[in-house]
Coordinates of N, CA, C and O and ligand atoms in Angstrom, one line a residue:
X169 N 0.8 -1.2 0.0 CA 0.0 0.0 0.0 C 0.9 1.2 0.0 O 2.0 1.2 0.6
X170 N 0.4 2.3 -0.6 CA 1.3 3.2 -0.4 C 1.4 3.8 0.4 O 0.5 3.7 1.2
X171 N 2.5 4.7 0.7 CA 2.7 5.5 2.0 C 1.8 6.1 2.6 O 1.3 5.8 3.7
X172 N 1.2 7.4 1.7 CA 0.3 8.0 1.7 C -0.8 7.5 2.5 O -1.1 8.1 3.5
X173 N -1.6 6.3 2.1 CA -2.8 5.8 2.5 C -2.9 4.8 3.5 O -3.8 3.9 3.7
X174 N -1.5 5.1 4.4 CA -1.7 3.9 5.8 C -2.1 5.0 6.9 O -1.8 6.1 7.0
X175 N -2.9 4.3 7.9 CA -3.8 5.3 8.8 C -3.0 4.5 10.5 O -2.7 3.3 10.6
X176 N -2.9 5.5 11.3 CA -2.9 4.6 12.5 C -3.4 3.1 12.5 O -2.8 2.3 13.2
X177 N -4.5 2.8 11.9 CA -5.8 1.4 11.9 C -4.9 0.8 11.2 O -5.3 -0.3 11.1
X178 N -3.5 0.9 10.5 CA -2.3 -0.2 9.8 C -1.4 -0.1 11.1 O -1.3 -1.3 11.5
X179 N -0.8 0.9 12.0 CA -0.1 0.7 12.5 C -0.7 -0.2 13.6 O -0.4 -1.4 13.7
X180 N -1.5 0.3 14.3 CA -2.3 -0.4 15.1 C -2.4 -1.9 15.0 O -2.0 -2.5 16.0
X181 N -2.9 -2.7 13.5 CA -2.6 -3.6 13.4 C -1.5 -4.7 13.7 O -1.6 -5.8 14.1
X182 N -0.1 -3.8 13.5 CA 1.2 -4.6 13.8 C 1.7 -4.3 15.2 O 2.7 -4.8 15.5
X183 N 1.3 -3.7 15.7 CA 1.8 -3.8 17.0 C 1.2 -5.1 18.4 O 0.0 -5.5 18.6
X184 N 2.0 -5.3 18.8 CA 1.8 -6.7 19.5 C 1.7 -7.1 20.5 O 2.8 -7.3 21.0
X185 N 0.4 -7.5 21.3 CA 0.3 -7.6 22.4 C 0.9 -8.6 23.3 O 0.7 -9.8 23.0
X186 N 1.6 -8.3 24.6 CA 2.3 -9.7 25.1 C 2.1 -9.0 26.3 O 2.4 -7.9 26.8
X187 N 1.1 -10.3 26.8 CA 0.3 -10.7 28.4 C 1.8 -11.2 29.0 O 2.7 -11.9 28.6
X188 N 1.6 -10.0 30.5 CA 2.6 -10.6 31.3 C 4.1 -10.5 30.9 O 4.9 -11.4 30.9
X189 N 4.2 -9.2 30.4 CA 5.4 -8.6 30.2 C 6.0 -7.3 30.6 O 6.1 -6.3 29.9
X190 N 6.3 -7.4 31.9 CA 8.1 -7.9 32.0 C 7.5 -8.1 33.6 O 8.2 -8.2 34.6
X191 N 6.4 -8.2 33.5 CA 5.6 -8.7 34.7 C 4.2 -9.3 35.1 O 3.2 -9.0 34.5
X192 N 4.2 -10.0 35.9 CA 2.2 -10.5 36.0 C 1.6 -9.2 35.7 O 2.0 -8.1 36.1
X193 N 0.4 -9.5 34.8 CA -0.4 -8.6 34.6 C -0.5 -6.8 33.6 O -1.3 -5.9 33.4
X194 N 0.7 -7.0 33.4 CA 1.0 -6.1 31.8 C 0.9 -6.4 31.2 O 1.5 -7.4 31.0
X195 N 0.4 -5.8 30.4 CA 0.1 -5.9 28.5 C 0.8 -5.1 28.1 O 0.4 -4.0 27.8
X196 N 2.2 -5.7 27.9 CA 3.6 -5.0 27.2 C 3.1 -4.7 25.8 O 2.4 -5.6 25.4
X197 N 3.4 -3.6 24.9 CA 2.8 -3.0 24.1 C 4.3 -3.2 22.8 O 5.1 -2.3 22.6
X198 N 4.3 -4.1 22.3 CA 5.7 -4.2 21.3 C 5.3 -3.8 20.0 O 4.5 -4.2 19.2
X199 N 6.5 -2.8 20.2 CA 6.6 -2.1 18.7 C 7.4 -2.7 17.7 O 6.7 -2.6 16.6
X200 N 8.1 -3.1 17.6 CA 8.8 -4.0 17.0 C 8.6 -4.1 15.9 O 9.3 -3.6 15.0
X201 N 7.4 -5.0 15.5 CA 6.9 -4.9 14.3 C 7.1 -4.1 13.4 O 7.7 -4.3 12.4
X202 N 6.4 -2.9 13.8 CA 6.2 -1.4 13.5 C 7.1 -1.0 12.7 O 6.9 -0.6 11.6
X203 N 8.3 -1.0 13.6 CA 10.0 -0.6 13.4 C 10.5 -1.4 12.2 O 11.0 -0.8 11.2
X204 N 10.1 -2.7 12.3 CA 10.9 -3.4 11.0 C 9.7 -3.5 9.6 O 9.5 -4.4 8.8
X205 N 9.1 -2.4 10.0 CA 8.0 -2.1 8.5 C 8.4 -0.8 7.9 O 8.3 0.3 8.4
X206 N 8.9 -0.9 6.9 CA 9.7 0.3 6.3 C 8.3 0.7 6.3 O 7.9 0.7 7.4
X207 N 7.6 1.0 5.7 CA 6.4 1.8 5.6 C 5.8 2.3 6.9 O 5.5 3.5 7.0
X208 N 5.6 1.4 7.7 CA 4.7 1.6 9.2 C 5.2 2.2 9.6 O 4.6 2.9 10.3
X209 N 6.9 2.4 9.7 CA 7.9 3.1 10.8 C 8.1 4.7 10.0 O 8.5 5.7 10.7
X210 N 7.8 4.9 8.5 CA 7.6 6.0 8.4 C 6.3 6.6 7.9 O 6.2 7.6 7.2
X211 N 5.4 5.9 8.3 CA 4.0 6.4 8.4 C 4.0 6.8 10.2 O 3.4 7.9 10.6
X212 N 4.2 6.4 10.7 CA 4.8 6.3 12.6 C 5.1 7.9 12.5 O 4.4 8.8 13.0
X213 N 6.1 7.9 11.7 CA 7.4 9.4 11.6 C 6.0 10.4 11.3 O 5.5 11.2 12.2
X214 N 5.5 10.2 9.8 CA 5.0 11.2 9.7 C 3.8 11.8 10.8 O 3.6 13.0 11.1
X215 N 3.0 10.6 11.2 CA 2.2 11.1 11.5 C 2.7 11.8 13.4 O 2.1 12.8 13.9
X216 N 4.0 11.1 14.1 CA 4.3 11.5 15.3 C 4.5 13.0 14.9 O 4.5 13.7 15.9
X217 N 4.9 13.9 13.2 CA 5.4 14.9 12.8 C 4.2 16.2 12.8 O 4.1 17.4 13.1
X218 N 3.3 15.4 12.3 CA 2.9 16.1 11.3 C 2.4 17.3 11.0 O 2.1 17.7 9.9
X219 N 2.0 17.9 12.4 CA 2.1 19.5 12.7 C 3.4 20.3 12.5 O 3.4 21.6 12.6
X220 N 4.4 19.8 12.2 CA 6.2 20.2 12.2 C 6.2 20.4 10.4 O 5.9 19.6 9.5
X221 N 6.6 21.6 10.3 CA 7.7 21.4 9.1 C 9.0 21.6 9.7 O 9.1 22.1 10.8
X222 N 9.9 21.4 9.0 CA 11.3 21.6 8.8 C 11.4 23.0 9.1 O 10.6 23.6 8.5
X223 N 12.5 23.8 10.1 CA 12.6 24.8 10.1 C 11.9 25.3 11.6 O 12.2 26.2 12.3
X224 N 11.0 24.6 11.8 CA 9.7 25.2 13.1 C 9.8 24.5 14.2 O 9.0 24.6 15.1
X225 N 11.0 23.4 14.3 CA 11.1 22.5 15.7 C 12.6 22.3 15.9 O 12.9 21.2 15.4
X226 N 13.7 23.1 16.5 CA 14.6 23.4 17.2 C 15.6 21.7 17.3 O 16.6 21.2 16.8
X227 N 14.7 21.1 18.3 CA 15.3 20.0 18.4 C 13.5 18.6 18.9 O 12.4 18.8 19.2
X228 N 14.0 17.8 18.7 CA 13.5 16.9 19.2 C 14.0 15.6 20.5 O 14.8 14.6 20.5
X229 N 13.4 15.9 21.2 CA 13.5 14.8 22.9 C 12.9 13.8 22.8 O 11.7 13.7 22.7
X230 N 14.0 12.6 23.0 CA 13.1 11.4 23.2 C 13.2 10.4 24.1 O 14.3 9.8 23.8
X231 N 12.7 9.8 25.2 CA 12.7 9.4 26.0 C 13.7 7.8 26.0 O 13.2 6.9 25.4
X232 N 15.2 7.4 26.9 CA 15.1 6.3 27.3 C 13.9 5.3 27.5 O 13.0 5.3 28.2
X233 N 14.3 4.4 26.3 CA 15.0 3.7 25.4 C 14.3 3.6 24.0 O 14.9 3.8 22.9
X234 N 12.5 3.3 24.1 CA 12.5 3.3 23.2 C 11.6 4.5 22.1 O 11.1 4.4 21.0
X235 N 11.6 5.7 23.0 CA 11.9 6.8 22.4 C 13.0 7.7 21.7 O 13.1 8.8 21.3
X236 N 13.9 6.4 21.8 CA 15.1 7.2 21.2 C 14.9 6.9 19.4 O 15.6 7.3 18.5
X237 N 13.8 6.3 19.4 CA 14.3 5.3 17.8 C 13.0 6.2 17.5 O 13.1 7.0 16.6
X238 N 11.9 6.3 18.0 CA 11.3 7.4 16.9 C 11.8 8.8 16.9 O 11.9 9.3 15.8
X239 N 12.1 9.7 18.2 CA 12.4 10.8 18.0 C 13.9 11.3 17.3 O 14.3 12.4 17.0
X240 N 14.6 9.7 17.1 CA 15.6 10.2 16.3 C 15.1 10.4 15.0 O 15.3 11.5 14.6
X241 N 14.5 9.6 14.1 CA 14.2 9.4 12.9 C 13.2 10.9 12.3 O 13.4 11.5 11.2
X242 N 12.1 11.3 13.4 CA 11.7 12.8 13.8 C 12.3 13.4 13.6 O 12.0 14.3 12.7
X243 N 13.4 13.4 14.3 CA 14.3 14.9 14.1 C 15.1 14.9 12.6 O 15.1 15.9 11.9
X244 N 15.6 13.7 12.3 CA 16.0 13.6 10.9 C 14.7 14.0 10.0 O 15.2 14.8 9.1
X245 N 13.7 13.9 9.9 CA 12.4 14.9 9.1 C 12.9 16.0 9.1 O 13.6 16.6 8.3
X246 N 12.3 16.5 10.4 CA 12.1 17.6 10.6 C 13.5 18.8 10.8 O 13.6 20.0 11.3
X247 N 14.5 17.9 10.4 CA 16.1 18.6 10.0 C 16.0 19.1 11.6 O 15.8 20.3 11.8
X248 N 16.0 18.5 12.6 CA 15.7 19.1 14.0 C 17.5 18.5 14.6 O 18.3 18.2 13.8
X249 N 17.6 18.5 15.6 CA 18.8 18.2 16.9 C 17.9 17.0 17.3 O 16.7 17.0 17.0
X250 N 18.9 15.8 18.1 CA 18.3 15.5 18.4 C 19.0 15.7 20.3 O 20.0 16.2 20.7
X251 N 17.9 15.1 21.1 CA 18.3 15.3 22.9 C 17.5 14.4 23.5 O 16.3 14.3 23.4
X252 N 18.5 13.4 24.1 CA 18.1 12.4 24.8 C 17.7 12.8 25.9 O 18.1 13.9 26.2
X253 N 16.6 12.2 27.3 CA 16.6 12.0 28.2 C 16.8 10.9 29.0 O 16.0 9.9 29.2
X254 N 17.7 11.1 29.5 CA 17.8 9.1 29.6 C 17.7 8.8 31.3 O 17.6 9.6 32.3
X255 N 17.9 7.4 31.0 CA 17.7 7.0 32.8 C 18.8 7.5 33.6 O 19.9 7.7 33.2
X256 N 18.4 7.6 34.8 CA 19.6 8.3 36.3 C 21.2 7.8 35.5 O 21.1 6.6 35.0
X257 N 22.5 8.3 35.4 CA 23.6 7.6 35.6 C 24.0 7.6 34.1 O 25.1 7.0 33.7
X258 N 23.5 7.9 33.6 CA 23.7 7.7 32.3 C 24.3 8.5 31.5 O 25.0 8.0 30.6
X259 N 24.2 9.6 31.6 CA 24.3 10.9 30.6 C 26.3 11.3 31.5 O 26.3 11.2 32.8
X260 N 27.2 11.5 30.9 CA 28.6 11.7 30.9 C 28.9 13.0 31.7 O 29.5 13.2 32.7
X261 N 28.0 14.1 30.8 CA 28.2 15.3 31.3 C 27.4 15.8 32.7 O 26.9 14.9 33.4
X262 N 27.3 17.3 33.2 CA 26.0 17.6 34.1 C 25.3 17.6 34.1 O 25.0 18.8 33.9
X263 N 24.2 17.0 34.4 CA 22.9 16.9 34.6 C 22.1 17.4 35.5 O 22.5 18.0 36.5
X264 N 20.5 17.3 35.2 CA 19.7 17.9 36.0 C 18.7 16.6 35.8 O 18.4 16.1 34.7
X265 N 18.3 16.2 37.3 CA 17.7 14.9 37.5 C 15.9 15.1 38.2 O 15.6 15.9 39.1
X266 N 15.2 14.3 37.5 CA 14.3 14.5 37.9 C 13.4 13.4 38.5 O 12.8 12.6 37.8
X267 N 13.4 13.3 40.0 CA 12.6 11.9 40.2 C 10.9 12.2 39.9 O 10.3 13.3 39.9
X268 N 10.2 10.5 39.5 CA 8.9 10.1 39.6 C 8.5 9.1 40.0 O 9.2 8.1 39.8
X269 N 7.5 9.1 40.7 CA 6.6 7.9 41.1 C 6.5 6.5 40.1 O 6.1 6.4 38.9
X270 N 6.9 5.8 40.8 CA 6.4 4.3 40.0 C 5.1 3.3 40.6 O 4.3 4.1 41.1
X271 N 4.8 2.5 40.7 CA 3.6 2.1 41.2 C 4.4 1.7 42.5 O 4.1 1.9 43.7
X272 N 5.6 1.1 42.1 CA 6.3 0.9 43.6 C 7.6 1.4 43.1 O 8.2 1.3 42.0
X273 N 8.0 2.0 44.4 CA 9.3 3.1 44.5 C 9.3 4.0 43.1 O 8.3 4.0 42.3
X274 N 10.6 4.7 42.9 CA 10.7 5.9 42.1 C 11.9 5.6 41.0 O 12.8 4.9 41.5
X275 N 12.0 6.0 40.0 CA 12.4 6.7 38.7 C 12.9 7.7 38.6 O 12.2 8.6 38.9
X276 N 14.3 8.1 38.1 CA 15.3 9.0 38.1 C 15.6 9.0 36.7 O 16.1 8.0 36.2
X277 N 15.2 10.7 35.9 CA 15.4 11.0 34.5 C 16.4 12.2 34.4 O 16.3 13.1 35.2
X278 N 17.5 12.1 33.5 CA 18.3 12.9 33.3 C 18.2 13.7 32.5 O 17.4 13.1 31.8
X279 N 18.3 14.6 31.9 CA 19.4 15.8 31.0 C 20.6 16.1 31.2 O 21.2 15.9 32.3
X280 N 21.2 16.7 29.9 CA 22.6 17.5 30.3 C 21.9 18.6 30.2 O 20.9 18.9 29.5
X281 N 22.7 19.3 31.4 CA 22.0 20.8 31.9 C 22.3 22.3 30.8 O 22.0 23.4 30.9
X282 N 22.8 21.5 29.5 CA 23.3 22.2 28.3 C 22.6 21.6 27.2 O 23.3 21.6 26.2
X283 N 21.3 21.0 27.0 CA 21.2 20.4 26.0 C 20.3 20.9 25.2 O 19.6 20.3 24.4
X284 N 20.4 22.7 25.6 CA 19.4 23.2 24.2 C 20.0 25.0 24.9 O 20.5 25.3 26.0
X285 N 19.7 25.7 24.0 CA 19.9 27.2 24.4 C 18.5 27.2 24.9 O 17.6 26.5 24.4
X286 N 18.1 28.2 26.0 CA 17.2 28.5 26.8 C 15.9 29.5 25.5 O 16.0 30.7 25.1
X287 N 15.0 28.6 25.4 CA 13.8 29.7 24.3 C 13.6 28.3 22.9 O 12.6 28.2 22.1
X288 N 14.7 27.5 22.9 CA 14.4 26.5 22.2 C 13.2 25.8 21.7 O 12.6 25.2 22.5
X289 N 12.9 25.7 20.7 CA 11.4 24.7 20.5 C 11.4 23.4 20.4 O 11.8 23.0 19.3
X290 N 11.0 22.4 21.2 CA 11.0 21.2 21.3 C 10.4 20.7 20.9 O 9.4 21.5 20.6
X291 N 10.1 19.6 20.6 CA 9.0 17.9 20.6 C 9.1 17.4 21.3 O 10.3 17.6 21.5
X292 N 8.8 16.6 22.3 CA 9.3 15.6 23.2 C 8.5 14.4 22.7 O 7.3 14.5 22.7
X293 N 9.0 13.2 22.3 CA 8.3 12.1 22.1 C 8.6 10.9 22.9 O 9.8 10.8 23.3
X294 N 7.6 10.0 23.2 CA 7.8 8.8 23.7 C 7.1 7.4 23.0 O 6.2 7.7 22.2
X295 N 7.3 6.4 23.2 CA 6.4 5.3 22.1 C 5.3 4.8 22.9 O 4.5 4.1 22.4
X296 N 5.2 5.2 24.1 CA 3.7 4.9 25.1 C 3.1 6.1 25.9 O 4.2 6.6 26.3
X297 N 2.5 6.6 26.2 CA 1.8 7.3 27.8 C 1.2 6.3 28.6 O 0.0 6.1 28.4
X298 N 1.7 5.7 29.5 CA 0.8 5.1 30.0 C 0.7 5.5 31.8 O 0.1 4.5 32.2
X299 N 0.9 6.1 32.8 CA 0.5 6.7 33.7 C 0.9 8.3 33.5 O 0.4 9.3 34.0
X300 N 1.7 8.3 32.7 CA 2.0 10.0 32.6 C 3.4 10.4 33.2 O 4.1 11.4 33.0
X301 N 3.8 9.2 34.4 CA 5.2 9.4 34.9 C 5.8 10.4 34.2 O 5.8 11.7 34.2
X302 N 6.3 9.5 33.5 CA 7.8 9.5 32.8 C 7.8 10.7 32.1 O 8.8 11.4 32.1
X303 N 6.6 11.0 31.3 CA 6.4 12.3 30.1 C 6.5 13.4 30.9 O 7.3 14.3 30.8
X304 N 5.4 13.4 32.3 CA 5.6 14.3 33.1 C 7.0 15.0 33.8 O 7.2 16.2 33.9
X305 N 8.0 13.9 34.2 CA 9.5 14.4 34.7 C 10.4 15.1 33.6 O 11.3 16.0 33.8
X306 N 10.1 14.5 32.3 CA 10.7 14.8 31.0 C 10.4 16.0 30.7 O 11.4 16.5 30.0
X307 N 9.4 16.8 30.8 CA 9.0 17.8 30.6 C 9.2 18.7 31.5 O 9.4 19.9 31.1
X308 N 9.2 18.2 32.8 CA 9.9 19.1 34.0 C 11.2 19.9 33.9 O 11.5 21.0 34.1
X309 N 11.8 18.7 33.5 CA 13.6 18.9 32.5 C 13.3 19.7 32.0 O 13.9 20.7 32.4
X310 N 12.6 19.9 31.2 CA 12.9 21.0 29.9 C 12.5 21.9 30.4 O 13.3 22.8 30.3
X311 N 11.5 22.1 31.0 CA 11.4 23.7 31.8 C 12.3 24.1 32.4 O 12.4 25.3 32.5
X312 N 13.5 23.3 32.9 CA 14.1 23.4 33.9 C 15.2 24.2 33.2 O 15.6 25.3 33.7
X313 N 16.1 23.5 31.7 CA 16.8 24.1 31.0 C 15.9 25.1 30.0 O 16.5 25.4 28.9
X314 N 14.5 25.5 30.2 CA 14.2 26.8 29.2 C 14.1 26.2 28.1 O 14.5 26.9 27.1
X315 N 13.6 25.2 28.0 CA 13.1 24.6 25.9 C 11.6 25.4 26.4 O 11.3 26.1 27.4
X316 N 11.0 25.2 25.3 CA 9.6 25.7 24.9 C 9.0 24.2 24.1 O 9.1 23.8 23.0
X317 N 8.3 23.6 25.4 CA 7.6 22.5 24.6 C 6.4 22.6 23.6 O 5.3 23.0 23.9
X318 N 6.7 22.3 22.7 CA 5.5 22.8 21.3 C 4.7 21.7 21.3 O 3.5 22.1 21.1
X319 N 4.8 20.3 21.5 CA 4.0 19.4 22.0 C 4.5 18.0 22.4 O 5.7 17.7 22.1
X320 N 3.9 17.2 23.1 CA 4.4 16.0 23.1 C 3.2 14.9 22.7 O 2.0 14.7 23.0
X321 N 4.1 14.1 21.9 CA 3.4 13.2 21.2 C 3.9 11.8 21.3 O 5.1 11.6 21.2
X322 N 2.8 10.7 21.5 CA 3.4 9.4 21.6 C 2.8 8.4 20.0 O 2.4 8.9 18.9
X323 N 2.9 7.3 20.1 CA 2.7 6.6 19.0 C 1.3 5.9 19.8 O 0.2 6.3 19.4
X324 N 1.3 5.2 20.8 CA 0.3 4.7 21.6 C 0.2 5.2 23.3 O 1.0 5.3 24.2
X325 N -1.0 5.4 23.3 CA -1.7 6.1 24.7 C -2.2 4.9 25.1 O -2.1 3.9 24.3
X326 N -2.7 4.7 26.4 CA -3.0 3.8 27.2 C -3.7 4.5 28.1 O -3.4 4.8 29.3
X327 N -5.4 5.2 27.2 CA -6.1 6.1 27.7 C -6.9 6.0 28.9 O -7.0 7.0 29.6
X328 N -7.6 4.6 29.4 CA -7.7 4.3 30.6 C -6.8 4.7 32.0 O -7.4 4.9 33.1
X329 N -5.5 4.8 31.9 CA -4.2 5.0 32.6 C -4.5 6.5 33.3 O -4.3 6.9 34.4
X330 N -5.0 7.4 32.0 CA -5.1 9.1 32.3 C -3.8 9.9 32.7 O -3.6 10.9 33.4
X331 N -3.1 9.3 32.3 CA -1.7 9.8 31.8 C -1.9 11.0 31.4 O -1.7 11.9 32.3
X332 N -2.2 11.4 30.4 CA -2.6 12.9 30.0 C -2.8 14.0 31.6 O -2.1 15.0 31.9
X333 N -3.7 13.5 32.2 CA -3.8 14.7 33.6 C -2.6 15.0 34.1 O -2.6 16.0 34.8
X334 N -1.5 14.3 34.1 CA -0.3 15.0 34.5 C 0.6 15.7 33.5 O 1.8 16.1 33.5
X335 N -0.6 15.7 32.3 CA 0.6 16.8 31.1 C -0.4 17.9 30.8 O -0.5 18.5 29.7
X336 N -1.2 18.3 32.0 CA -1.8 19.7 31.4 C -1.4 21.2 31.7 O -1.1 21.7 32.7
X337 N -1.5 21.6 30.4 CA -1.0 22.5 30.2 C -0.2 22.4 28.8 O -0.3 23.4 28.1
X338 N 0.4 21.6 28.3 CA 0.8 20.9 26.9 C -0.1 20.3 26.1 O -1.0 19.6 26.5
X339 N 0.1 20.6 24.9 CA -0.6 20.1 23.9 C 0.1 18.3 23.8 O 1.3 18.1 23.7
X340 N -0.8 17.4 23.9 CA -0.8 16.5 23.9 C -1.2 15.3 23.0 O -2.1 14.7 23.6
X341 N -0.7 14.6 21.7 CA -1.0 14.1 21.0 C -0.7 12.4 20.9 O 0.4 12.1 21.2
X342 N -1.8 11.3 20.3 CA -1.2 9.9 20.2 C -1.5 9.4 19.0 O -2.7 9.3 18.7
X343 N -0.9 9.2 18.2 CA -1.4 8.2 17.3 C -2.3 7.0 17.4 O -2.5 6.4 16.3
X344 N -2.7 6.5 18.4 CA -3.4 5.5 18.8 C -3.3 4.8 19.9 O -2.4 4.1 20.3
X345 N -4.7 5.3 20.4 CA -5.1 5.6 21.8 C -6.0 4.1 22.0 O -6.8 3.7 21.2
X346 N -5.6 3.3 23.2 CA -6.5 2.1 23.7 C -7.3 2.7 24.8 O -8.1 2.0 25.5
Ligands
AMP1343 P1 4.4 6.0 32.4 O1 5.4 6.8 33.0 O2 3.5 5.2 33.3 O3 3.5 6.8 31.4 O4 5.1 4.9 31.5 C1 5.6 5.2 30.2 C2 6.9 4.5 29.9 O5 6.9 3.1 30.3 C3 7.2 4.6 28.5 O6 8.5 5.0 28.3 C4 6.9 3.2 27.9 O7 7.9 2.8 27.1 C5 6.9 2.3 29.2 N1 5.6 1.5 29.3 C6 4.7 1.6 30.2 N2 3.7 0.7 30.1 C7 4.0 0.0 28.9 C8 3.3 -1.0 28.2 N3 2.1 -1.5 28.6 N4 3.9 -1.5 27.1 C9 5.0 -1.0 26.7 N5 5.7 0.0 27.3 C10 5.2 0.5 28.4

């Protein structure tokens, strides 16, 4: 099919449900598929884009681990930077660390405390929302070093979760919401 005419309802299709992953009672959400579909992974692109032209988004942020593989490919679109946020311990340089809540104990997200000039326009992407944690601390970062988040957008929501209530104030978008 051609590029043009694949709708989330194709991506959706190949993504893969696996009961009891990476624990009792999750429904690990694998993209995988997705990724190894030349088509699906840049039908993914455009549509995680597609308010962006080239020129109008600074850099793009993408969340340890597997926000690094869409928001890189993103930023290659949209001729953007790309800026990781990755897990506690990770990042070489200085950082600015942001804890969140997990269902049990907490989560530690970094930046380098240099990783955009202050006024910057961002993306921030991730490949799920599913309680809002993680997008919520990631975004905190970026206030913190002065990006201007323009929106954050995931590939799949996990709308039940209400993830979104801890990103208000941001425009907030999913390609395909359960
Ligand atoms: P949260 O902070 O609860 O919104 O969790 C979002 C992060 O956890 C994302 O980086 C996802 O990659 C990962 N995640 C959470 N739940 C799932 C799931 N059911 N399937 C795949 N990844 C998940």
């Amino acid at each position: 099919m051609p590029l043009t005419q694949l709708t989330p309802h194709h991506i959706a299709a190949a993504i893969r449900n696996v009961p009891d992953f990476p624990k009792p009672g999750i429904q690990f959400k694998d993209i995988t598929p997705v990724l190894a579909d030349a088509k699906l992974f840049a039908a993914s692109i455009d549509l995680l884009t597609q308010n962006f032209k080239p020129g109008e988004v600074d850099a793009v942020v993408g969340i340890d681990a597997r926000g690094f593989i869409f928001a890189a490919a993103a930023a290659l679109k949209l001729r953007a930077g790309f800026i990781p946020v990755r897990k506690k311990g990770k990042l070489p340089y200085q950082t600015y660390e942001q804890p969140y809540d997990l269902e049990y104990g907490i989560n530690t997200v970094a930046i380098h405390t240099d990783a955009v000039h202050p006024g910057s326009r961002v993306l921030l992407i991730d490949d799920l929302l599913a309680t809002g944690g993680t997008a919520a601390a990631a975004a905190a970062l970026l206030e913190k070093i002065g990006a201007k988040v323009l929106e954050i957008n995931f590939l799949i929501e996990l709308g039940f979760l209400k993830g979104r209530t801890k990103l208000q104030g941001y425009p907030v978008r999913s390609v395909i919401v359960y």
